[in-house]
């Protein structure tokens, strides 16, 4: 093995890598991101589950090996030969796991208050590029690890047990907390250098603070209800179901409005119903009640007024999501939004539009699409 490493370092490729090793962090960061982007699809696929569980397991193992390497624990072993690569390995797994969660959360996030947690994940993803010089900081190291671990368990537990609710979220958080504290205590008791560098009380206090903040986010509905995700949401003039297909008639927006499919202005003729069509992805075998909360903006009070909650049950397993729609008659003119929420009132998405009464039939931009 030593001869192989010597030959590698003396080769033209090896010398090139050593000269440009300052770019290694960004390469490992992009490698983890690209790997997940190309390979991950559905959280309930066996492949995705195996990859994420492998990433989390190997990250935990590498953290253990890295933190004990300063104590000479691996001296004269094959592990010692590769110990200089542990920071890059940790960074790769940080990047791979955070990018995976960004990919999954992106499907679940509407342009709403749940975007806050999504932005935190994106910031963590890009901050990973700059962690190499600080990866030896054990406070930072374990804080990032716990945040990723918490997110990992909130995805995995509902997917594996086919159930999601507030109780499951609490169990997921407690399991993540227990695993992280166990790893910290195991490293702390095994590594004299770790005991010399950190205050166990301060480290655990930091982990508990992150745990509290995430639960506060959940309480105020700032975390999307993963693994549920809204695939499609639009306001329509008509929705019909034929042969297990939904034929949706709606006003398409201009081509340059890439972030929304339907026209924000709903031109309604007298007596016409207003439909909202959505498709919600859920992992296989998960059944969950979802509600369309119809709200009208009262310009006099400056507040949104709830007119009705209309619910239906989502059944998981379909790639493009479980389809459903609700409709209402005799709606007032003005701003409307339909919030797609779970039974716990966690937000999946928002369909917003403005109703404008018209006597002329709307033809321009009107399309029919099959879902």
Coordinates of C-alpha atoms in Angstrom, one line a residue:
X1 CA 0.0 0.0 0.0
X2 CA 2.9 2.4 0.9
X3 CA 4.5 1.8 -2.5
X4 CA 1.2 2.5 -4.3
X5 CA 0.9 5.8 -2.4
X6 CA 4.5 6.8 -3.2
X7 CA 4.0 6.0 -6.9
X8 CA 0.8 8.0 -6.9
X9 CA 2.5 11.1 -5.3
X10 CA 5.4 10.9 -7.7
X11 CA 3.3 10.6 -10.8
X12 CA 2.3 13.6 -13.0
X13 CA -1.3 13.3 -11.9
X14 CA -0.3 13.0 -8.2
X15 CA 2.0 16.1 -8.4
X16 CA -0.9 18.0 -10.2
X17 CA -3.3 17.1 -7.4
X18 CA -0.9 18.2 -4.7
X19 CA -0.2 21.5 -6.4
X20 CA -4.0 22.2 -6.6
X21 CA -5.0 20.7 -3.3
X22 CA -6.4 24.1 -2.2
X23 CA -9.3 23.4 -4.6
X24 CA -10.0 20.0 -3.0
X25 CA -12.8 21.3 -0.7
X26 CA -14.8 22.8 -3.5
X27 CA -14.3 19.6 -5.6
X28 CA -15.5 17.4 -2.8
X29 CA -18.4 19.8 -2.1
X30 CA -19.5 19.8 -5.8
X31 CA -18.9 16.0 -6.0
X32 CA -21.3 15.3 -3.2
X33 CA -23.9 17.7 -4.6
X34 CA -23.6 16.3 -8.2
X35 CA -23.7 12.7 -7.0
X36 CA -27.0 13.3 -5.2
X37 CA -28.5 15.4 -8.0
X38 CA -27.9 12.7 -10.5
X39 CA -28.9 9.7 -8.4
X40 CA -31.5 10.6 -5.9
X41 CA -35.2 10.8 -6.9
X42 CA -37.8 9.5 -4.5
X43 CA -37.2 9.4 -0.7
X44 CA -39.1 6.1 -0.5
X45 CA -37.0 4.3 -3.1
X46 CA -34.8 1.5 -1.7
X47 CA -31.8 3.1 -3.5
X48 CA -32.3 6.5 -1.9
X49 CA -32.9 5.0 1.5
X50 CA -29.7 2.9 1.2
X51 CA -27.6 5.9 0.0
X52 CA -28.8 8.3 2.7
X53 CA -28.4 5.7 5.5
X54 CA -24.9 4.8 4.2
X55 CA -23.9 8.5 4.1
X56 CA -25.1 9.0 7.6
X57 CA -23.4 5.9 8.9
X58 CA -20.1 6.6 7.2
X59 CA -20.2 10.3 8.4
X60 CA -20.6 9.1 12.0
X61 CA -17.7 6.6 11.6
X62 CA -15.4 9.2 10.0
X63 CA -16.1 11.7 12.7
X64 CA -15.1 9.1 15.3
X65 CA -11.9 8.2 13.4
X66 CA -11.0 11.8 12.8
X67 CA -11.4 12.9 16.4
X68 CA -9.3 10.0 17.7
X69 CA -6.5 10.5 15.1
X70 CA -4.9 13.3 17.1
X71 CA -4.4 10.9 20.1
X72 CA -2.3 8.6 18.0
X73 CA -5.0 6.0 18.3
X74 CA -4.4 4.8 14.7
X75 CA -0.6 5.0 14.7
X76 CA 1.1 2.3 12.6
X77 CA -2.2 1.2 11.2
X78 CA -3.6 1.5 7.7
X79 CA -6.1 4.1 9.0
X80 CA -3.2 6.4 9.9
X81 CA -2.1 6.5 6.3
X82 CA -5.4 8.1 5.3
X83 CA -6.1 10.3 8.3
X84 CA -5.1 13.4 6.4
X85 CA -8.2 12.8 4.2
X86 CA -10.7 12.6 7.0
X87 CA -11.6 16.3 6.9
X88 CA -12.3 16.1 3.2
X89 CA -14.4 12.9 3.7
X90 CA -16.4 14.6 6.4
X91 CA -16.9 17.6 4.1
X92 CA -18.0 15.3 1.3
X93 CA -20.7 13.6 3.5
X94 CA -21.8 17.0 4.9
X95 CA -22.2 18.2 1.3
X96 CA -23.9 15.0 0.1
X97 CA -26.4 14.9 2.9
X98 CA -27.2 18.6 3.0
X99 CA -27.6 18.7 -0.8
X100 CA -29.9 15.6 -0.7
X101 CA -32.1 17.4 1.8
X102 CA -32.1 20.6 -0.3
X103 CA -33.3 18.5 -3.3
X104 CA -36.1 16.8 -1.2
X105 CA -37.1 20.0 0.6
X106 CA -37.2 22.0 -2.7
X107 CA -40.2 19.8 -3.7
X108 CA -41.9 20.6 -0.5
X109 CA -41.4 24.3 -0.2
X110 CA -43.8 27.0 -1.4
X111 CA -42.9 30.7 -1.7
X112 CA -44.1 31.1 1.9
X113 CA -42.9 31.1 5.4
X114 CA -41.6 27.5 5.1
X115 CA -38.9 29.0 2.7
X116 CA -37.1 30.1 5.9
X117 CA -36.0 26.6 6.8
X118 CA -35.2 25.8 3.2
X119 CA -32.9 28.8 3.0
X120 CA -31.1 27.6 6.1
X121 CA -30.5 24.3 4.4
X122 CA -29.2 26.1 1.3
X123 CA -26.9 28.2 3.4
X124 CA -25.6 25.1 5.1
X125 CA -25.0 23.5 1.7
X126 CA -22.9 26.4 0.4
X127 CA -21.2 27.1 3.8
X128 CA -19.9 23.6 3.6
X129 CA -17.4 24.9 1.0
X130 CA -15.7 27.0 3.7
X131 CA -15.7 24.5 6.5
X132 CA -12.4 22.8 5.7
X133 CA -10.2 25.1 7.8
X134 CA -12.7 25.0 10.6
X135 CA -13.7 21.4 10.4
X136 CA -11.4 20.7 13.4
X137 CA -13.5 22.9 15.5
X138 CA -15.4 20.3 17.4
X139 CA -18.2 22.7 18.5
X140 CA -18.9 23.5 14.8
X141 CA -18.4 19.9 13.7
X142 CA -20.9 18.4 16.1
X143 CA -23.4 21.2 15.7
X144 CA -23.5 20.7 11.9
X145 CA -23.7 16.9 12.4
X146 CA -26.7 17.2 14.8
X147 CA -28.6 19.5 12.4
X148 CA -28.0 17.1 9.5
X149 CA -28.9 14.1 11.8
X150 CA -32.1 15.8 12.9
X151 CA -33.1 16.4 9.3
X152 CA -32.2 12.9 8.3
X153 CA -34.4 11.3 11.0
X154 CA -37.4 13.5 10.2
X155 CA -37.2 12.2 6.6
X156 CA -36.4 8.6 7.3
X157 CA -38.7 7.7 10.2
X158 CA -42.0 8.7 8.5
X159 CA -40.9 7.0 5.3
X160 CA -40.0 3.7 7.0
X161 CA -43.0 3.4 9.4
X162 CA -45.5 4.8 6.8
X163 CA -46.9 7.4 9.3
X164 CA -46.3 11.1 9.8
X165 CA -47.7 13.4 12.5
X166 CA -46.4 15.6 15.3
X167 CA -45.7 12.6 17.6
X168 CA -43.5 11.1 14.9
X169 CA -41.7 14.4 14.5
X170 CA -41.0 14.5 18.2
X171 CA -39.8 10.9 18.2
X172 CA -37.5 11.6 15.2
X173 CA -36.0 14.6 17.0
X174 CA -35.4 12.6 20.2
X175 CA -33.8 9.7 18.4
X176 CA -31.5 12.1 16.6
X177 CA -30.6 13.8 19.8
X178 CA -29.9 10.5 21.5
X179 CA -27.7 9.3 18.6
X180 CA -25.7 12.6 18.5
X181 CA -25.1 12.7 22.3
X182 CA -24.1 9.0 22.3
X183 CA -21.5 9.7 19.6
X184 CA -20.2 12.8 21.4
X185 CA -19.9 11.0 24.8
X186 CA -18.2 8.0 23.1
X187 CA -15.6 10.2 21.5
X188 CA -15.2 12.4 24.6
X189 CA -14.5 9.4 26.8
X190 CA -12.2 7.8 24.2
X191 CA -10.2 10.9 23.2
X192 CA -7.9 12.9 25.6
X193 CA -7.4 15.6 23.0
X194 CA -11.2 16.1 22.7
X195 CA -11.5 16.4 26.5
X196 CA -8.7 19.0 26.4
X197 CA -10.3 21.0 23.6
X198 CA -14.0 21.2 24.5
X199 CA -16.2 21.7 27.5
X200 CA -18.7 18.9 27.5
X201 CA -21.3 21.1 29.2
X202 CA -20.9 23.9 26.5
X203 CA -21.0 21.4 23.6
X204 CA -24.2 19.6 24.9
X205 CA -25.8 23.0 25.6
X206 CA -25.2 24.0 22.0
X207 CA -26.7 20.8 20.7
X208 CA -29.8 21.3 23.0
X209 CA -30.1 24.9 21.7
X210 CA -30.2 23.7 18.1
X211 CA -32.8 21.0 19.1
X212 CA -35.0 23.7 20.8
X213 CA -34.7 26.0 17.7
X214 CA -35.8 23.3 15.3
X215 CA -38.8 22.4 17.5
X216 CA -39.7 26.1 17.7
X217 CA -39.6 26.2 13.9
X218 CA -41.9 23.2 13.8
X219 CA -44.3 24.8 16.3
X220 CA -44.7 27.9 14.2
X221 CA -45.1 25.8 10.9
X222 CA -41.7 27.0 9.5
X223 CA -40.7 23.5 8.5
X224 CA -42.3 21.9 5.4
X225 CA -44.2 18.6 6.2
X226 CA -41.7 16.3 4.6
X227 CA -41.7 13.7 3.2
X228 CA -45.0 15.1 1.7
X229 CA -44.5 17.5 -1.2
X230 CA -46.8 19.5 -3.4
X231 CA -46.1 18.7 -7.1
X232 CA -48.7 20.8 -8.8
X233 CA -51.0 23.6 -7.7
X234 CA -53.1 25.8 -9.9
X235 CA -56.5 27.7 -10.1
X236 CA -58.7 26.4 -12.9
X237 CA -62.0 27.1 -14.7
X238 CA -62.9 23.4 -14.9
X239 CA -61.7 20.1 -13.6
X240 CA -63.1 16.8 -14.8
X241 CA -62.0 13.2 -14.1
X242 CA -62.2 10.7 -16.9
X243 CA -60.7 7.2 -16.9
X244 CA -58.5 8.0 -13.9
X245 CA -57.2 11.1 -15.6
X246 CA -57.9 14.7 -14.6
X247 CA -58.6 17.2 -17.4
X248 CA -57.9 20.7 -16.1
X249 CA -58.9 23.8 -18.0
X250 CA -57.0 26.9 -16.8
X251 CA -55.5 30.2 -18.0
X252 CA -51.8 29.8 -18.7
X253 CA -49.5 32.6 -17.7
X254 CA -47.1 34.4 -20.0
X255 CA -44.1 32.3 -21.1
X256 CA -41.6 34.5 -19.1
X257 CA -43.5 33.9 -15.8
X258 CA -41.5 30.7 -15.2
X259 CA -42.3 30.3 -11.4
X260 CA -46.0 29.9 -11.9
X261 CA -48.1 27.9 -14.3
X262 CA -51.5 29.6 -14.1
X263 CA -52.4 33.2 -14.7
X264 CA -52.6 35.1 -11.4
X265 CA -55.7 36.9 -12.7
X266 CA -58.8 34.6 -12.8
X267 CA -61.3 36.1 -15.3
X268 CA -64.7 34.8 -14.0
X269 CA -68.0 34.9 -15.8
X270 CA -71.2 35.2 -13.9
X271 CA -72.1 32.0 -12.0
X272 CA -68.8 30.3 -12.9
X273 CA -67.2 28.1 -10.3
X274 CA -63.6 28.5 -9.3
X275 CA -61.5 25.3 -9.0
X276 CA -58.1 24.6 -7.3
X277 CA -56.3 21.5 -8.5
X278 CA -53.3 20.1 -6.6
X279 CA -51.2 17.0 -6.7
X280 CA -49.3 16.0 -3.5
X281 CA -46.5 13.5 -3.5
X282 CA -46.4 11.1 -0.5
X283 CA -44.1 8.0 0.0
X284 CA -45.7 4.6 -0.7
X285 CA -48.3 3.4 1.8
X286 CA -48.5 6.8 3.6
X287 CA -52.1 8.1 4.0
X288 CA -52.6 11.6 5.1
X289 CA -55.5 14.1 5.3
X290 CA -54.8 17.2 3.3
X291 CA -57.0 20.4 3.3
X292 CA -57.6 23.2 0.9
X293 CA -58.0 26.3 3.1
X294 CA -59.8 29.0 1.0
X295 CA -59.0 32.5 2.2
X296 CA -60.1 36.0 0.9
X297 CA -58.2 39.2 1.6
X298 CA -60.4 41.8 3.1
X299 CA -59.0 45.2 2.0
X300 CA -61.0 47.0 4.7
X301 CA -59.4 45.1 7.6
X302 CA -56.1 44.3 5.8
X303 CA -56.4 40.6 6.9
X304 CA -57.0 37.2 5.3
X305 CA -60.4 35.7 6.2
X306 CA -60.9 31.9 6.1
X307 CA -64.0 31.0 4.2
X308 CA -63.8 27.2 4.3
X309 CA -61.5 24.2 4.8
X310 CA -62.2 21.4 2.4
X311 CA -60.3 18.1 3.0
X312 CA -59.4 14.9 1.2
X313 CA -57.1 12.0 2.0
X314 CA -53.8 11.7 0.1
X315 CA -52.5 8.1 -0.7
X316 CA -48.8 7.8 -1.4
X317 CA -47.0 5.9 -4.1
X318 CA -47.7 7.8 -7.3
X319 CA -44.7 9.5 -8.9
X320 CA -46.5 12.7 -9.9
X321 CA -48.5 12.9 -6.7
X322 CA -52.0 12.2 -5.5
X323 CA -54.4 14.4 -7.4
X324 CA -57.3 16.2 -5.9
X325 CA -59.4 19.4 -6.3
X326 CA -61.9 21.5 -4.6
X327 CA -64.1 24.3 -5.9
X328 CA -66.4 27.1 -4.7
X329 CA -69.2 29.2 -6.1
X330 CA -70.2 32.9 -5.7
X331 CA -66.8 34.1 -4.7
X332 CA -66.1 37.8 -4.2
X333 CA -63.8 39.7 -6.4
X334 CA -60.3 40.4 -5.1
X335 CA -57.3 38.6 -3.8
X336 CA -57.7 34.9 -2.9
X337 CA -55.4 32.2 -1.8
X338 CA -55.8 28.5 -1.2
X339 CA -53.4 27.1 1.4
X340 CA -52.7 23.4 1.1
X341 CA -52.2 22.2 4.7
X342 CA -52.0 19.0 6.7
X343 CA -54.2 18.1 9.6
X344 CA -51.6 19.6 11.9
X345 CA -51.8 22.8 9.8
X346 CA -48.3 22.4 8.3
X347 CA -48.1 24.2 5.0
X348 CA -47.5 22.3 1.8
X349 CA -48.0 25.1 -0.6
X350 CA -50.1 28.1 -1.6
X351 CA -52.2 28.8 -4.7
X352 CA -52.8 32.5 -5.0
X353 CA -54.9 34.4 -7.5
X354 CA -57.1 37.5 -8.1
X355 CA -60.7 37.1 -9.2
X356 CA -61.9 39.6 -11.8
X357 CA -65.5 39.5 -13.0
X358 CA -66.0 39.7 -16.7
X359 CA -68.9 39.4 -19.1
X360 CA -66.7 38.2 -22.0
X361 CA -65.6 34.5 -22.3
X362 CA -61.9 34.1 -21.6
X363 CA -60.3 32.4 -24.7
X364 CA -56.8 33.8 -25.0
X365 CA -54.3 31.8 -22.9
X366 CA -56.9 29.1 -22.0
X367 CA -55.5 25.6 -22.1
X368 CA -56.5 22.0 -21.3
X369 CA -54.0 19.8 -19.6
X370 CA -54.2 16.2 -18.6
X371 CA -52.8 15.2 -15.2

